[in-house]
Amino acid sequence: MDKPVTSHDFPDRLLASVIDQNHPAYEESRGLYNAMIDKRPRWIIPCAEVADVVAAVNHARDKHLLLAIRGGGHSGPGFGSCDGGMVIDMSPMNRVDIDIGTSTVRVEAGCTQGDVDRAASAHGLAVPAGLVSSTGIAGLTLGGGTGHLTRKHGLTIDNLLAAEVVLADGSVVTASENEHPELFWALRGGGGNFGVVTRFTFQAHPAKDVYAGPIFFDIEHTAEIMRCTAASCPERRESSGCS
């Protein structure tokens, strides 16, 4: 019979950071963005760098542990946690690097949309992603990603140039059009559970101020608004009577 897994079984690299159910930070660390979902993982592993993720993946594989991955922690369905298993928490991995010469942005998987926007906007750049600053960039990207710049520059995933991935065997690979292209294809909509993405490289675009927000109309104007909306194409505008 297999010996029960305890916190002391974790590799030395992770041992000091393991948050178990007796840890004083456990209740706060297990909290989810959607407070209606209440999950109690057995262990939470805050990862500060890729090597920590590798060690955690290897441990989960070797010990046959249920594993959940948390990036920015914005998952509405609570996919960033699990009951009775282990959570790889990449929220400490929130570095953003800007290459002005190529207008590319390298983002660690724990970053939020706000982290990316603040770093890129300082250089007059933006990645087409997200409407809410607290959204995790990892989940947003791997789920497609829409935002204020989508109509002009595409989905977030359309602007992904490369992804650093920790595979189930603990190896670290870069997926792009030129390296592991099938994995790159898979990450961009082919499914899930291919590995843990720890870093993204995006194509950024020039952007200055973006003005956006909801527009409301009185209900008595419905017919007029619908006519003008239907006639929004230039070739139909003249016949609608809208200017």
JSON list of C-alpha atoms in Angstrom, two decimals:
[
{"chain": "A", "resi": 1, "resn": "MET", "atom": "CA", "xyz": [0.00, 0.00, 0.00]},
{"chain": "A", "resi": 2, "resn": "ASP", "atom": "CA", "xyz": [1.34, 3.44, -0.93]},
{"chain": "A", "resi": 3, "resn": "LYS", "atom": "CA", "xyz": [2.53, 5.62, 1.93]},
{"chain": "A", "resi": 4, "resn": "PRO", "atom": "CA", "xyz": [0.27, 8.69, 2.43]},
{"chain": "A", "resi": 5, "resn": "VAL", "atom": "CA", "xyz": [1.73, 11.87, 0.95]},
{"chain": "A", "resi": 6, "resn": "THR", "atom": "CA", "xyz": [2.56, 14.62, 3.48]},
{"chain": "A", "resi": 7, "resn": "SER", "atom": "CA", "xyz": [3.92, 18.15, 3.20]},
{"chain": "A", "resi": 8, "resn": "HIS", "atom": "CA", "xyz": [7.33, 16.84, 4.26]},
{"chain": "A", "resi": 9, "resn": "ASP", "atom": "CA", "xyz": [7.51, 14.74, 1.09]},
{"chain": "A", "resi": 10, "resn": "PHE", "atom": "CA", "xyz": [7.86, 17.80, -1.13]},
{"chain": "A", "resi": 11, "resn": "PRO", "atom": "CA", "xyz": [11.26, 18.45, -2.75]},
{"chain": "A", "resi": 12, "resn": "ASP", "atom": "CA", "xyz": [13.59, 20.82, -0.93]},
{"chain": "A", "resi": 13, "resn": "ARG", "atom": "CA", "xyz": [13.01, 23.53, -3.54]},
{"chain": "A", "resi": 14, "resn": "LEU", "atom": "CA", "xyz": [9.33, 23.71, -2.59]},
{"chain": "A", "resi": 15, "resn": "LEU", "atom": "CA", "xyz": [9.33, 22.63, 1.04]},
{"chain": "A", "resi": 16, "resn": "ALA", "atom": "CA", "xyz": [9.65, 26.12, 2.53]},
{"chain": "A", "resi": 17, "resn": "SER", "atom": "CA", "xyz": [6.79, 27.52, 0.44]},
{"chain": "A", "resi": 18, "resn": "VAL", "atom": "CA", "xyz": [4.21, 24.72, 0.79]},
{"chain": "A", "resi": 19, "resn": "ILE", "atom": "CA", "xyz": [0.90, 26.00, 2.17]},
{"chain": "A", "resi": 20, "resn": "ASP", "atom": "CA", "xyz": [-1.07, 23.15, 3.69]},
{"chain": "A", "resi": 21, "resn": "GLN", "atom": "CA", "xyz": [-4.32, 23.13, 5.64]},
{"chain": "A", "resi": 22, "resn": "ASN", "atom": "CA", "xyz": [-2.48, 23.92, 8.89]},
{"chain": "A", "resi": 23, "resn": "HIS", "atom": "CA", "xyz": [-0.65, 26.94, 7.47]},
{"chain": "A", "resi": 24, "resn": "PRO", "atom": "CA", "xyz": [-1.79, 30.35, 8.80]},
{"chain": "A", "resi": 25, "resn": "ALA", "atom": "CA", "xyz": [-2.10, 31.65, 5.22]},
{"chain": "A", "resi": 26, "resn": "TYR", "atom": "CA", "xyz": [-4.19, 28.71, 4.01]},
{"chain": "A", "resi": 27, "resn": "GLU", "atom": "CA", "xyz": [-7.65, 30.29, 4.17]},
{"chain": "A", "resi": 28, "resn": "GLU", "atom": "CA", "xyz": [-6.53, 33.42, 2.36]},
{"chain": "A", "resi": 29, "resn": "SER", "atom": "CA", "xyz": [-4.48, 31.49, -0.21]},
{"chain": "A", "resi": 30, "resn": "ARG", "atom": "CA", "xyz": [-7.29, 29.12, -1.13]},
{"chain": "A", "resi": 31, "resn": "GLY", "atom": "CA", "xyz": [-9.76, 31.95, -1.76]},
{"chain": "A", "resi": 32, "resn": "LEU", "atom": "CA", "xyz": [-11.14, 32.20, -5.30]},
{"chain": "A", "resi": 33, "resn": "TYR", "atom": "CA", "xyz": [-12.26, 35.11, -7.44]},
{"chain": "A", "resi": 34, "resn": "ASN", "atom": "CA", "xyz": [-15.76, 33.62, -7.49]},
{"chain": "A", "resi": 35, "resn": "ALA", "atom": "CA", "xyz": [-16.63, 33.46, -3.79]},
{"chain": "A", "resi": 36, "resn": "MET", "atom": "CA", "xyz": [-19.57, 31.17, -4.52]},
{"chain": "A", "resi": 37, "resn": "ILE", "atom": "CA", "xyz": [-17.08, 28.36, -5.21]},
{"chain": "A", "resi": 38, "resn": "ASP", "atom": "CA", "xyz": [-15.49, 26.83, -2.12]},
{"chain": "A", "resi": 39, "resn": "LYS", "atom": "CA", "xyz": [-12.64, 24.40, -2.77]},
{"chain": "A", "resi": 40, "resn": "ARG", "atom": "CA", "xyz": [-10.16, 23.03, -0.27]},
{"chain": "A", "resi": 41, "resn": "PRO", "atom": "CA", "xyz": [-6.90, 21.87, -1.87]},
{"chain": "A", "resi": 42, "resn": "ARG", "atom": "CA", "xyz": [-4.58, 19.89, 0.33]},
{"chain": "A", "resi": 43, "resn": "TRP", "atom": "CA", "xyz": [-1.56, 21.88, -0.74]},
{"chain": "A", "resi": 44, "resn": "ILE", "atom": "CA", "xyz": [-0.97, 25.24, -2.44]},
{"chain": "A", "resi": 45, "resn": "ILE", "atom": "CA", "xyz": [2.46, 25.85, -3.97]},
{"chain": "A", "resi": 46, "resn": "PRO", "atom": "CA", "xyz": [3.34, 29.51, -4.68]},
{"chain": "A", "resi": 47, "resn": "CYS", "atom": "CA", "xyz": [5.90, 29.41, -7.51]},
{"chain": "A", "resi": 48, "resn": "ALA", "atom": "CA", "xyz": [8.39, 32.23, -7.94]},
{"chain": "A", "resi": 49, "resn": "GLU", "atom": "CA", "xyz": [10.05, 30.94, -11.12]},
{"chain": "A", "resi": 50, "resn": "VAL", "atom": "CA", "xyz": [9.87, 28.25, -13.77]},
{"chain": "A", "resi": 51, "resn": "ALA", "atom": "CA", "xyz": [12.08, 25.86, -11.81]},
{"chain": "A", "resi": 52, "resn": "ASP", "atom": "CA", "xyz": [9.47, 25.86, -9.02]},
{"chain": "A", "resi": 53, "resn": "VAL", "atom": "CA", "xyz": [6.76, 24.92, -11.52]},
{"chain": "A", "resi": 54, "resn": "VAL", "atom": "CA", "xyz": [8.93, 22.09, -12.85]},
{"chain": "A", "resi": 55, "resn": "ALA", "atom": "CA", "xyz": [9.50, 20.75, -9.33]},
{"chain": "A", "resi": 56, "resn": "ALA", "atom": "CA", "xyz": [5.77, 20.96, -8.56]},
{"chain": "A", "resi": 57, "resn": "VAL", "atom": "CA", "xyz": [4.75, 19.20, -11.78]},
{"chain": "A", "resi": 58, "resn": "ASN", "atom": "CA", "xyz": [7.29, 16.43, -11.17]},
{"chain": "A", "resi": 59, "resn": "HIS", "atom": "CA", "xyz": [6.05, 15.96, -7.61]},
{"chain": "A", "resi": 60, "resn": "ALA", "atom": "CA", "xyz": [2.39, 15.86, -8.64]},
{"chain": "A", "resi": 61, "resn": "ARG", "atom": "CA", "xyz": [3.17, 13.31, -11.35]},
{"chain": "A", "resi": 62, "resn": "ASP", "atom": "CA", "xyz": [5.31, 11.09, -9.14]},
{"chain": "A", "resi": 63, "resn": "LYS", "atom": "CA", "xyz": [2.80, 11.13, -6.27]},
{"chain": "A", "resi": 64, "resn": "HIS", "atom": "CA", "xyz": [-0.29, 10.83, -8.53]},
{"chain": "A", "resi": 65, "resn": "LEU", "atom": "CA", "xyz": [-1.80, 14.03, -7.13]},
{"chain": "A", "resi": 66, "resn": "LEU", "atom": "CA", "xyz": [-4.82, 15.84, -8.49]},
{"chain": "A", "resi": 67, "resn": "LEU", "atom": "CA", "xyz": [-3.40, 19.09, -9.89]},
{"chain": "A", "resi": 68, "resn": "ALA", "atom": "CA", "xyz": [-4.86, 22.52, -10.59]},
{"chain": "A", "resi": 69, "resn": "ILE", "atom": "CA", "xyz": [-3.09, 25.50, -12.15]},
{"chain": "A", "resi": 70, "resn": "ARG", "atom": "CA", "xyz": [-3.65, 29.08, -11.02]},
{"chain": "A", "resi": 71, "resn": "GLY", "atom": "CA", "xyz": [-2.37, 32.00, -13.06]},
{"chain": "A", "resi": 72, "resn": "GLY", "atom": "CA", "xyz": [-3.87, 35.40, -12.33]},
{"chain": "A", "resi": 73, "resn": "GLY", "atom": "CA", "xyz": [-6.63, 33.77, -10.30]},
{"chain": "A", "resi": 74, "resn": "HIS", "atom": "CA", "xyz": [-9.59, 35.23, -12.22]},
{"chain": "A", "resi": 75, "resn": "SER", "atom": "CA", "xyz": [-11.30, 31.97, -13.21]},
{"chain": "A", "resi": 76, "resn": "GLY", "atom": "CA", "xyz": [-15.05, 32.33, -12.83]},
{"chain": "A", "resi": 77, "resn": "PRO", "atom": "CA", "xyz": [-15.69, 28.55, -12.70]},
{"chain": "A", "resi": 78, "resn": "GLY", "atom": "CA", "xyz": [-12.88, 28.11, -10.15]},
{"chain": "A", "resi": 79, "resn": "PHE", "atom": "CA", "xyz": [-10.62, 26.05, -12.38]},
{"chain": "A", "resi": 80, "resn": "GLY", "atom": "CA", "xyz": [-7.57, 27.42, -10.55]},
{"chain": "A", "resi": 81, "resn": "SER", "atom": "CA", "xyz": [-8.20, 25.17, -7.57]},
{"chain": "A", "resi": 82, "resn": "CYS", "atom": "CA", "xyz": [-9.30, 21.65, -6.63]},
{"chain": "A", "resi": 83, "resn": "ASP", "atom": "CA", "xyz": [-10.53, 19.65, -3.67]},
{"chain": "A", "resi": 84, "resn": "GLY", "atom": "CA", "xyz": [-7.98, 17.45, -1.95]},
{"chain": "A", "resi": 85, "resn": "GLY", "atom": "CA", "xyz": [-5.19, 17.94, -4.48]},
{"chain": "A", "resi": 86, "resn": "MET", "atom": "CA", "xyz": [-2.40, 20.39, -5.19]},
{"chain": "A", "resi": 87, "resn": "VAL", "atom": "CA", "xyz": [-2.55, 23.89, -6.64]},
{"chain": "A", "resi": 88, "resn": "ILE", "atom": "CA", "xyz": [0.37, 25.37, -8.56]},
{"chain": "A", "resi": 89, "resn": "ASP", "atom": "CA", "xyz": [-0.05, 29.08, -7.84]},
{"chain": "A", "resi": 90, "resn": "MET", "atom": "CA", "xyz": [1.90, 31.23, -10.31]},
{"chain": "A", "resi": 91, "resn": "SER", "atom": "CA", "xyz": [0.64, 34.58, -9.02]},
{"chain": "A", "resi": 92, "resn": "PRO", "atom": "CA", "xyz": [4.15, 35.46, -7.71]},
{"chain": "A", "resi": 93, "resn": "MET", "atom": "CA", "xyz": [5.40, 35.16, -11.32]},
{"chain": "A", "resi": 94, "resn": "ASN", "atom": "CA", "xyz": [4.32, 38.59, -12.54]},
{"chain": "A", "resi": 95, "resn": "ARG", "atom": "CA", "xyz": [7.24, 40.01, -14.50]},
{"chain": "A", "resi": 96, "resn": "VAL", "atom": "CA", "xyz": [6.64, 41.89, -17.76]},
{"chain": "A", "resi": 97, "resn": "ASP", "atom": "CA", "xyz": [9.50, 42.63, -20.20]},
{"chain": "A", "resi": 98, "resn": "ILE", "atom": "CA", "xyz": [9.11, 44.99, -23.16]},
{"chain": "A", "resi": 99, "resn": "ASP", "atom": "CA", "xyz": [11.23, 44.84, -26.32]},
{"chain": "A", "resi": 100, "resn": "ILE", "atom": "CA", "xyz": [10.68, 48.24, -27.90]},
{"chain": "A", "resi": 101, "resn": "GLY", "atom": "CA", "xyz": [12.64, 47.35, -31.04]},
{"chain": "A", "resi": 102, "resn": "THR", "atom": "CA", "xyz": [10.29, 44.52, -31.98]},
{"chain": "A", "resi": 103, "resn": "SER", "atom": "CA", "xyz": [7.19, 45.76, -30.11]},
{"chain": "A", "resi": 104, "resn": "THR", "atom": "CA", "xyz": [6.95, 42.46, -28.28]},
{"chain": "A", "resi": 105, "resn": "VAL", "atom": "CA", "xyz": [5.93, 41.84, -24.69]},
{"chain": "A", "resi": 106, "resn": "ARG", "atom": "CA", "xyz": [7.07, 38.86, -22.59]},
{"chain": "A", "resi": 107, "resn": "VAL", "atom": "CA", "xyz": [4.70, 38.15, -19.74]},
{"chain": "A", "resi": 108, "resn": "GLU", "atom": "CA", "xyz": [4.90, 35.64, -16.90]},
{"chain": "A", "resi": 109, "resn": "ALA", "atom": "CA", "xyz": [1.79, 33.57, -16.28]},
{"chain": "A", "resi": 110, "resn": "GLY", "atom": "CA", "xyz": [0.88, 35.15, -12.95]},
{"chain": "A", "resi": 111, "resn": "CYS", "atom": "CA", "xyz": [0.34, 38.58, -14.50]},
{"chain": "A", "resi": 112, "resn": "THR", "atom": "CA", "xyz": [-3.00, 40.29, -14.70]},
{"chain": "A", "resi": 113, "resn": "GLN", "atom": "CA", "xyz": [-4.27, 42.42, -17.55]},
{"chain": "A", "resi": 114, "resn": "GLY", "atom": "CA", "xyz": [-3.44, 45.48, -15.46]},
{"chain": "A", "resi": 115, "resn": "ASP", "atom": "CA", "xyz": [0.21, 44.39, -15.09]},
{"chain": "A", "resi": 116, "resn": "VAL", "atom": "CA", "xyz": [0.54, 44.07, -18.87]},
{"chain": "A", "resi": 117, "resn": "ASP", "atom": "CA", "xyz": [-1.26, 47.34, -19.62]},
{"chain": "A", "resi": 118, "resn": "ARG", "atom": "CA", "xyz": [0.82, 49.38, -17.18]},
{"chain": "A", "resi": 119, "resn": "ALA", "atom": "CA", "xyz": [4.12, 48.06, -18.54]},
{"chain": "A", "resi": 120, "resn": "ALA", "atom": "CA", "xyz": [3.21, 48.32, -22.23]},
{"chain": "A", "resi": 121, "resn": "SER", "atom": "CA", "xyz": [1.45, 51.69, -22.08]},
{"chain": "A", "resi": 122, "resn": "ALA", "atom": "CA", "xyz": [4.59, 53.31, -20.70]},
{"chain": "A", "resi": 123, "resn": "HIS", "atom": "CA", "xyz": [6.07, 52.68, -24.16]},
{"chain": "A", "resi": 124, "resn": "GLY", "atom": "CA", "xyz": [2.96, 53.59, -26.17]},
{"chain": "A", "resi": 125, "resn": "LEU", "atom": "CA", "xyz": [2.09, 49.95, -26.77]},
{"chain": "A", "resi": 126, "resn": "ALA", "atom": "CA", "xyz": [-0.80, 47.62, -26.00]},
{"chain": "A", "resi": 127, "resn": "VAL", "atom": "CA", "xyz": [-1.60, 43.92, -26.30]},
{"chain": "A", "resi": 128, "resn": "PRO", "atom": "CA", "xyz": [-5.18, 43.33, -27.55]},
{"chain": "A", "resi": 129, "resn": "ALA", "atom": "CA", "xyz": [-6.51, 41.74, -24.40]},
{"chain": "A", "resi": 130, "resn": "GLY", "atom": "CA", "xyz": [-9.13, 42.09, -21.76]},
{"chain": "A", "resi": 131, "resn": "LEU", "atom": "CA", "xyz": [-11.62, 44.62, -20.47]},
{"chain": "A", "resi": 132, "resn": "VAL", "atom": "CA", "xyz": [-10.99, 44.17, -16.74]},
{"chain": "A", "resi": 133, "resn": "SER", "atom": "CA", "xyz": [-7.60, 44.91, -15.19]},
{"chain": "A", "resi": 134, "resn": "SER", "atom": "CA", "xyz": [-7.80, 42.07, -12.64]},
{"chain": "A", "resi": 135, "resn": "THR", "atom": "CA", "xyz": [-8.22, 39.38, -15.32]},
{"chain": "A", "resi": 136, "resn": "GLY", "atom": "CA", "xyz": [-5.33, 36.91, -15.42]},
{"chain": "A", "resi": 137, "resn": "ILE", "atom": "CA", "xyz": [-3.47, 37.12, -18.71]},
{"chain": "A", "resi": 138, "resn": "ALA", "atom": "CA", "xyz": [-2.86, 33.34, -18.85]},
{"chain": "A", "resi": 139, "resn": "GLY", "atom": "CA", "xyz": [-6.47, 32.21, -18.69]},
{"chain": "A", "resi": 140, "resn": "LEU", "atom": "CA", "xyz": [-7.58, 35.08, -20.89]},
{"chain": "A", "resi": 141, "resn": "THR", "atom": "CA", "xyz": [-5.08, 34.21, -23.61]},
{"chain": "A", "resi": 142, "resn": "LEU", "atom": "CA", "xyz": [-5.63, 30.45, -23.61]},
{"chain": "A", "resi": 143, "resn": "GLY", "atom": "CA", "xyz": [-9.37, 31.06, -23.74]},
{"chain": "A", "resi": 144, "resn": "GLY", "atom": "CA", "xyz": [-9.11, 33.33, -26.80]},
{"chain": "A", "resi": 145, "resn": "GLY", "atom": "CA", "xyz": [-9.25, 36.79, -25.27]},
{"chain": "A", "resi": 146, "resn": "THR", "atom": "CA", "xyz": [-11.23, 39.79, -26.46]},
{"chain": "A", "resi": 147, "resn": "GLY", "atom": "CA", "xyz": [-10.84, 43.46, -25.64]},
{"chain": "A", "resi": 148, "resn": "HIS", "atom": "CA", "xyz": [-11.09, 47.04, -26.84]},
{"chain": "A", "resi": 149, "resn": "LEU", "atom": "CA", "xyz": [-8.52, 46.51, -29.62]},
{"chain": "A", "resi": 150, "resn": "THR", "atom": "CA", "xyz": [-9.87, 43.19, -30.91]},
{"chain": "A", "resi": 151, "resn": "ARG", "atom": "CA", "xyz": [-11.67, 44.59, -33.97]},
{"chain": "A", "resi": 152, "resn": "LYS", "atom": "CA", "xyz": [-8.46, 46.16, -35.21]},
{"chain": "A", "resi": 153, "resn": "HIS", "atom": "CA", "xyz": [-5.82, 43.67, -34.06]},
{"chain": "A", "resi": 154, "resn": "GLY", "atom": "CA", "xyz": [-7.63, 40.39, -33.40]},
{"chain": "A", "resi": 155, "resn": "LEU", "atom": "CA", "xyz": [-8.02, 38.19, -30.34]},
{"chain": "A", "resi": 156, "resn": "THR", "atom": "CA", "xyz": [-5.37, 37.96, -27.66]},
{"chain": "A", "resi": 157, "resn": "ILE", "atom": "CA", "xyz": [-4.48, 34.48, -28.87]},
{"chain": "A", "resi": 158, "resn": "ASP", "atom": "CA", "xyz": [-4.01, 35.87, -32.41]},
{"chain": "A", "resi": 159, "resn": "ASN", "atom": "CA", "xyz": [-1.21, 38.03, -31.04]},
{"chain": "A", "resi": 160, "resn": "LEU", "atom": "CA", "xyz": [0.58, 35.21, -29.23]},
{"chain": "A", "resi": 161, "resn": "LEU", "atom": "CA", "xyz": [4.03, 34.66, -30.75]},
{"chain": "A", "resi": 162, "resn": "ALA", "atom": "CA", "xyz": [5.40, 32.05, -28.38]},
{"chain": "A", "resi": 163, "resn": "ALA", "atom": "CA", "xyz": [4.67, 30.25, -25.12]},
{"chain": "A", "resi": 164, "resn": "GLU", "atom": "CA", "xyz": [7.01, 28.67, -22.59]},
{"chain": "A", "resi": 165, "resn": "VAL", "atom": "CA", "xyz": [5.45, 25.40, -21.44]},
{"chain": "A", "resi": 166, "resn": "VAL", "atom": "CA", "xyz": [6.31, 22.92, -18.69]},
{"chain": "A", "resi": 167, "resn": "LEU", "atom": "CA", "xyz": [5.24, 19.50, -19.96]},
{"chain": "A", "resi": 168, "resn": "ALA", "atom": "CA", "xyz": [4.01, 16.60, -17.85]},
{"chain": "A", "resi": 169, "resn": "ASP", "atom": "CA", "xyz": [7.47, 14.98, -17.87]},
{"chain": "A", "resi": 170, "resn": "GLY", "atom": "CA", "xyz": [8.97, 18.16, -16.35]},
{"chain": "A", "resi": 171, "resn": "SER", "atom": "CA", "xyz": [10.70, 19.34, -19.51]},
{"chain": "A", "resi": 172, "resn": "VAL", "atom": "CA", "xyz": [10.45, 22.98, -20.54]},
{"chain": "A", "resi": 173, "resn": "VAL", "atom": "CA", "xyz": [9.82, 23.82, -24.18]},
{"chain": "A", "resi": 174, "resn": "THR", "atom": "CA", "xyz": [9.01, 26.89, -26.24]},
{"chain": "A", "resi": 175, "resn": "ALA", "atom": "CA", "xyz": [6.02, 26.57, -28.55]},
{"chain": "A", "resi": 176, "resn": "SER", "atom": "CA", "xyz": [5.83, 28.88, -31.56]},
{"chain": "A", "resi": 177, "resn": "GLU", "atom": "CA", "xyz": [5.34, 28.69, -35.31]},
{"chain": "A", "resi": 178, "resn": "ASN", "atom": "CA", "xyz": [8.94, 27.47, -35.63]},
{"chain": "A", "resi": 179, "resn": "GLU", "atom": "CA", "xyz": [9.37, 25.42, -32.45]},
{"chain": "A", "resi": 180, "resn": "HIS", "atom": "CA", "xyz": [6.93, 22.67, -31.50]},
{"chain": "A", "resi": 181, "resn": "PRO", "atom": "CA", "xyz": [4.36, 24.07, -33.94]},
{"chain": "A", "resi": 182, "resn": "GLU", "atom": "CA", "xyz": [1.77, 21.38, -33.17]},
{"chain": "A", "resi": 183, "resn": "LEU", "atom": "CA", "xyz": [1.83, 22.29, -29.49]},
{"chain": "A", "resi": 184, "resn": "PHE", "atom": "CA", "xyz": [1.56, 25.95, -30.45]},
{"chain": "A", "resi": 185, "resn": "TRP", "atom": "CA", "xyz": [-1.49, 25.10, -32.58]},
{"chain": "A", "resi": 186, "resn": "ALA", "atom": "CA", "xyz": [-3.00, 23.18, -29.67]},
{"chain": "A", "resi": 187, "resn": "LEU", "atom": "CA", "xyz": [-2.50, 26.02, -27.20]},
{"chain": "A", "resi": 188, "resn": "ARG", "atom": "CA", "xyz": [-4.32, 28.37, -29.55]},
{"chain": "A", "resi": 189, "resn": "GLY", "atom": "CA", "xyz": [-7.59, 26.46, -29.46]},
{"chain": "A", "resi": 190, "resn": "GLY", "atom": "CA", "xyz": [-6.85, 22.78, -29.94]},
{"chain": "A", "resi": 191, "resn": "GLY", "atom": "CA", "xyz": [-7.93, 21.79, -26.44]},
{"chain": "A", "resi": 192, "resn": "GLY", "atom": "CA", "xyz": [-6.39, 21.72, -22.99]},
{"chain": "A", "resi": 193, "resn": "ASN", "atom": "CA", "xyz": [-4.13, 19.89, -20.53]},
{"chain": "A", "resi": 194, "resn": "PHE", "atom": "CA", "xyz": [-1.03, 20.06, -22.71]},
{"chain": "A", "resi": 195, "resn": "GLY", "atom": "CA", "xyz": [1.18, 21.46, -19.97]},
{"chain": "A", "resi": 196, "resn": "VAL", "atom": "CA", "xyz": [1.64, 24.49, -17.74]},
{"chain": "A", "resi": 197, "resn": "VAL", "atom": "CA", "xyz": [2.25, 27.70, -19.68]},
{"chain": "A", "resi": 198, "resn": "THR", "atom": "CA", "xyz": [4.65, 29.80, -17.62]},
{"chain": "A", "resi": 199, "resn": "ARG", "atom": "CA", "xyz": [5.45, 32.67, -20.02]},
{"chain": "A", "resi": 200, "resn": "PHE", "atom": "CA", "xyz": [3.82, 34.29, -23.04]},
{"chain": "A", "resi": 201, "resn": "THR", "atom": "CA", "xyz": [5.35, 36.41, -25.79]},
{"chain": "A", "resi": 202, "resn": "PHE", "atom": "CA", "xyz": [2.91, 38.78, -27.48]},
{"chain": "A", "resi": 203, "resn": "GLN", "atom": "CA", "xyz": [2.98, 41.06, -30.46]},
{"chain": "A", "resi": 204, "resn": "ALA", "atom": "CA", "xyz": [2.06, 44.52, -29.19]},
{"chain": "A", "resi": 205, "resn": "HIS", "atom": "CA", "xyz": [0.65, 47.43, -31.20]},
{"chain": "A", "resi": 206, "resn": "PRO", "atom": "CA", "xyz": [0.95, 51.21, -30.97]},
{"chain": "A", "resi": 207, "resn": "ALA", "atom": "CA", "xyz": [-1.80, 52.64, -28.78]},
{"chain": "A", "resi": 208, "resn": "LYS", "atom": "CA", "xyz": [-2.46, 55.96, -27.13]},
{"chain": "A", "resi": 209, "resn": "ASP", "atom": "CA", "xyz": [-5.61, 56.79, -25.18]},
{"chain": "A", "resi": 210, "resn": "VAL", "atom": "CA", "xyz": [-8.54, 54.41, -25.53]},
{"chain": "A", "resi": 211, "resn": "TYR", "atom": "CA", "xyz": [-11.97, 55.72, -24.62]},
{"chain": "A", "resi": 212, "resn": "ALA", "atom": "CA", "xyz": [-14.60, 53.08, -23.96]},
{"chain": "A", "resi": 213, "resn": "GLY", "atom": "CA", "xyz": [-17.73, 52.55, -21.95]},
{"chain": "A", "resi": 214, "resn": "PRO", "atom": "CA", "xyz": [-21.41, 51.63, -22.08]},
{"chain": "A", "resi": 215, "resn": "ILE", "atom": "CA", "xyz": [-23.93, 53.73, -24.03]},
{"chain": "A", "resi": 216, "resn": "PHE", "atom": "CA", "xyz": [-27.57, 53.86, -22.95]},
{"chain": "A", "resi": 217, "resn": "PHE", "atom": "CA", "xyz": [-30.66, 55.09, -24.80]},
{"chain": "A", "resi": 218, "resn": "ASP", "atom": "CA", "xyz": [-34.22, 55.73, -23.67]},
{"chain": "A", "resi": 219, "resn": "ILE", "atom": "CA", "xyz": [-36.60, 52.95, -24.63]},
{"chain": "A", "resi": 220, "resn": "GLU", "atom": "CA", "xyz": [-38.75, 55.27, -26.73]},
{"chain": "A", "resi": 221, "resn": "HIS", "atom": "CA", "xyz": [-35.81, 55.66, -29.12]},
{"chain": "A", "resi": 222, "resn": "THR", "atom": "CA", "xyz": [-35.58, 51.90, -29.78]},
{"chain": "A", "resi": 223, "resn": "ALA", "atom": "CA", "xyz": [-36.98, 51.93, -33.31]},
{"chain": "A", "resi": 224, "resn": "GLU", "atom": "CA", "xyz": [-34.71, 54.76, -34.41]},
{"chain": "A", "resi": 225, "resn": "ILE", "atom": "CA", "xyz": [-31.65, 53.15, -32.84]},
{"chain": "A", "resi": 226, "resn": "MET", "atom": "CA", "xyz": [-32.39, 49.81, -34.50]},
{"chain": "A", "resi": 227, "resn": "ARG", "atom": "CA", "xyz": [-32.80, 51.46, -37.91]},
{"chain": "A", "resi": 228, "resn": "CYS", "atom": "CA", "xyz": [-29.50, 53.29, -37.57]},
{"chain": "A", "resi": 229, "resn": "THR", "atom": "CA", "xyz": [-27.71, 50.18, -36.28]},
{"chain": "A", "resi": 230, "resn": "ALA", "atom": "CA", "xyz": [-28.95, 48.13, -39.23]},
{"chain": "A", "resi": 231, "resn": "ALA", "atom": "CA", "xyz": [-27.84, 50.90, -41.59]},
{"chain": "A", "resi": 232, "resn": "SER", "atom": "CA", "xyz": [-24.37, 51.28, -40.07]},
{"chain": "A", "resi": 233, "resn": "CYS", "atom": "CA", "xyz": [-22.70, 50.02, -43.26]},
{"chain": "A", "resi": 234, "resn": "PRO", "atom": "CA", "xyz": [-21.77, 52.97, -45.51]},
{"chain": "A", "resi": 235, "resn": "GLU", "atom": "CA", "xyz": [-23.60, 51.53, -48.53]},
{"chain": "A", "resi": 236, "resn": "ARG", "atom": "CA", "xyz": [-26.85, 51.38, -46.55]},
{"chain": "A", "resi": 237, "resn": "ARG", "atom": "CA", "xyz": [-26.54, 54.62, -44.61]},
{"chain": "A", "resi": 238, "resn": "GLU", "atom": "CA", "xyz": [-28.11, 56.88, -47.23]},
{"chain": "A", "resi": 239, "resn": "SER", "atom": "CA", "xyz": [-31.29, 54.80, -47.61]},
{"chain": "A", "resi": 240, "resn": "SER", "atom": "CA", "xyz": [-31.81, 54.68, -43.82]},
{"chain": "A", "resi": 241, "resn": "GLY", "atom": "CA", "xyz": [-31.95, 58.42, -43.37]},
{"chain": "A", "resi": 242, "resn": "CYS", "atom": "CA", "xyz": [-29.27, 58.23, -40.63]},
{"chain": "A", "resi": 243, "resn": "SER", "atom": "CA", "xyz": [-26.19, 60.41, -40.80]}
]
